[in-house]
Amino acid sequence: MYRSDEEKLIDTILGEAVIALLKGGGAINNAILIRQLQNMAASEKDPARQQACKQAIAEVRNNMTATRNRTTHEIVDRDNVRHLFTSDGPPEGTKKH
């Protein structure tokens, strides 16, 4: 709701990259997404969209680093249901309940 136009453009670029990958029918992972964003940035003529591609790449890389640093615990209960608990707390500025 309080996102800037730049942040909205980054989200749009990420969405376009993911849709392009989905239409391609191949596997999707962080490395492939980054490659798609790099290709989009290389072919982009609009400087704002090109910068948004670069920002999107940085976001994906930052997310990869954060994911590596996350501690996850898996508990299987008696009904063979798996529960995953991470070291992440609630996002900043949100309430617990």
PDB file of N, CA, C and O in Angstrom, residues 13 38-53:
ATOM      1  N   ILE A  13       8.557  -6.354 -12.958  1.00  0.00           N
ATOM      2  CA  ILE A  13       9.661  -7.004 -13.692  1.00  0.00           C
ATOM      3  C   ILE A  13       9.832  -8.446 -13.226  1.00  0.00           C
ATOM      4  O   ILE A  13       9.987  -9.361 -14.039  1.00  0.00           O
ATOM      5  N   GLN A  38      18.708 -11.007 -16.072  1.00  0.00           N
ATOM      6  CA  GLN A  38      19.887 -10.454 -16.753  1.00  0.00           C
ATOM      7  C   GLN A  38      19.623 -10.300 -18.248  1.00  0.00           C
ATOM      8  O   GLN A  38      19.999  -9.290 -18.844  1.00  0.00           O
ATOM      9  N   ASN A  39      18.974 -11.282 -18.858  1.00  0.00           N
ATOM     10  CA  ASN A  39      18.624 -11.194 -20.275  1.00  0.00           C
ATOM     11  C   ASN A  39      17.655 -10.046 -20.528  1.00  0.00           C
ATOM     12  O   ASN A  39      17.782  -9.320 -21.520  1.00  0.00           O
ATOM     13  N   MET A  40      16.698  -9.893 -19.622  1.00  0.00           N
ATOM     14  CA  MET A  40      15.738  -8.793 -19.759  1.00  0.00           C
ATOM     15  C   MET A  40      16.440  -7.444 -19.648  1.00  0.00           C
ATOM     16  O   MET A  40      16.150  -6.521 -20.402  1.00  0.00           O
ATOM     17  N   ALA A  41      17.369  -7.336 -18.703  1.00  0.00           N
ATOM     18  CA  ALA A  41      18.106  -6.078 -18.516  1.00  0.00           C
ATOM     19  C   ALA A  41      18.948  -5.758 -19.741  1.00  0.00           C
ATOM     20  O   ALA A  41      19.038  -4.599 -20.157  1.00  0.00           O
ATOM     21  N   ALA A  42      19.562  -6.775 -20.329  1.00  0.00           N
ATOM     22  CA  ALA A  42      20.426  -6.563 -21.495  1.00  0.00           C
ATOM     23  C   ALA A  42      19.647  -6.092 -22.710  1.00  0.00           C
ATOM     24  O   ALA A  42      20.160  -5.309 -23.518  1.00  0.00           O
ATOM     25  N   SER A  43      18.402  -6.541 -22.834  1.00  0.00           N
ATOM     26  CA  SER A  43      17.612  -6.170 -24.007  1.00  0.00           C
ATOM     27  C   SER A  43      16.703  -4.969 -23.763  1.00  0.00           C
ATOM     28  O   SER A  43      16.057  -4.492 -24.693  1.00  0.00           O
ATOM     29  N   GLU A  44      16.665  -4.469 -22.542  1.00  0.00           N
ATOM     30  CA  GLU A  44      15.768  -3.368 -22.191  1.00  0.00           C
ATOM     31  C   GLU A  44      16.315  -2.030 -22.663  1.00  0.00           C
ATOM     32  O   GLU A  44      17.479  -1.733 -22.458  1.00  0.00           O
ATOM     33  N   LYS A  45      15.461  -1.241 -23.303  1.00  0.00           N
ATOM     34  CA  LYS A  45      15.853   0.089 -23.793  1.00  0.00           C
ATOM     35  C   LYS A  45      15.550   1.192 -22.780  1.00  0.00           C
ATOM     36  O   LYS A  45      16.256   2.184 -22.700  1.00  0.00           O
ATOM     37  N   ASP A  46      14.492   1.003 -21.991  1.00  0.00           N
ATOM     38  CA  ASP A  46      14.078   2.004 -21.008  1.00  0.00           C
ATOM     39  C   ASP A  46      15.009   1.941 -19.792  1.00  0.00           C
ATOM     40  O   ASP A  46      15.115   0.897 -19.140  1.00  0.00           O
ATOM     41  N   PRO A  47      15.700   3.042 -19.463  1.00  0.00           N
ATOM     42  CA  PRO A  47      16.647   3.028 -18.333  1.00  0.00           C
ATOM     43  C   PRO A  47      15.992   2.671 -16.994  1.00  0.00           C
ATOM     44  O   PRO A  47      16.604   1.987 -16.178  1.00  0.00           O
ATOM     45  N   ALA A  48      14.753   3.106 -16.774  1.00  0.00           N
ATOM     46  CA  ALA A  48      14.077   2.809 -15.503  1.00  0.00           C
ATOM     47  C   ALA A  48      13.799   1.313 -15.378  1.00  0.00           C
ATOM     48  O   ALA A  48      14.005   0.712 -14.319  1.00  0.00           O
ATOM     49  N   ARG A  49      13.360   0.695 -16.460  1.00  0.00           N
ATOM     50  CA  ARG A  49      13.094  -0.748 -16.442  1.00  0.00           C
ATOM     51  C   ARG A  49      14.402  -1.534 -16.348  1.00  0.00           C
ATOM     52  O   ARG A  49      14.463  -2.564 -15.682  1.00  0.00           O
ATOM     53  N   GLN A  50      15.445  -1.051 -16.993  1.00  0.00           N
ATOM     54  CA  GLN A  50      16.748  -1.704 -16.911  1.00  0.00           C
ATOM     55  C   GLN A  50      17.259  -1.674 -15.467  1.00  0.00           C
ATOM     56  O   GLN A  50      17.755  -2.675 -14.949  1.00  0.00           O
ATOM     57  N   GLN A  51      17.105  -0.548 -14.809  1.00  0.00           N
ATOM     58  CA  GLN A  51      17.510  -0.427 -13.408  1.00  0.00           C
ATOM     59  C   GLN A  51      16.651  -1.323 -12.521  1.00  0.00           C
ATOM     60  O   GLN A  51      17.143  -1.947 -11.585  1.00  0.00           O
ATOM     61  N   ALA A  52      15.361  -1.405 -12.841  1.00  0.00           N
ATOM     62  CA  ALA A  52      14.465  -2.280 -12.073  1.00  0.00           C
ATOM     63  C   ALA A  52      14.887  -3.742 -12.219  1.00  0.00           C
ATOM     64  O   ALA A  52      14.804  -4.509 -11.251  1.00  0.00           O
ATOM     65  N   CYS A  53      15.346  -4.129 -13.394  1.00  0.00           N
ATOM     66  CA  CYS A  53      15.856  -5.499 -13.599  1.00  0.00           C
ATOM     67  C   CYS A  53      17.051  -5.750 -12.681  1.00  0.00           C
ATOM     68  O   CYS A  53      17.145  -6.807 -12.040  1.00  0.00           O
TER      69      CYS A  53
END
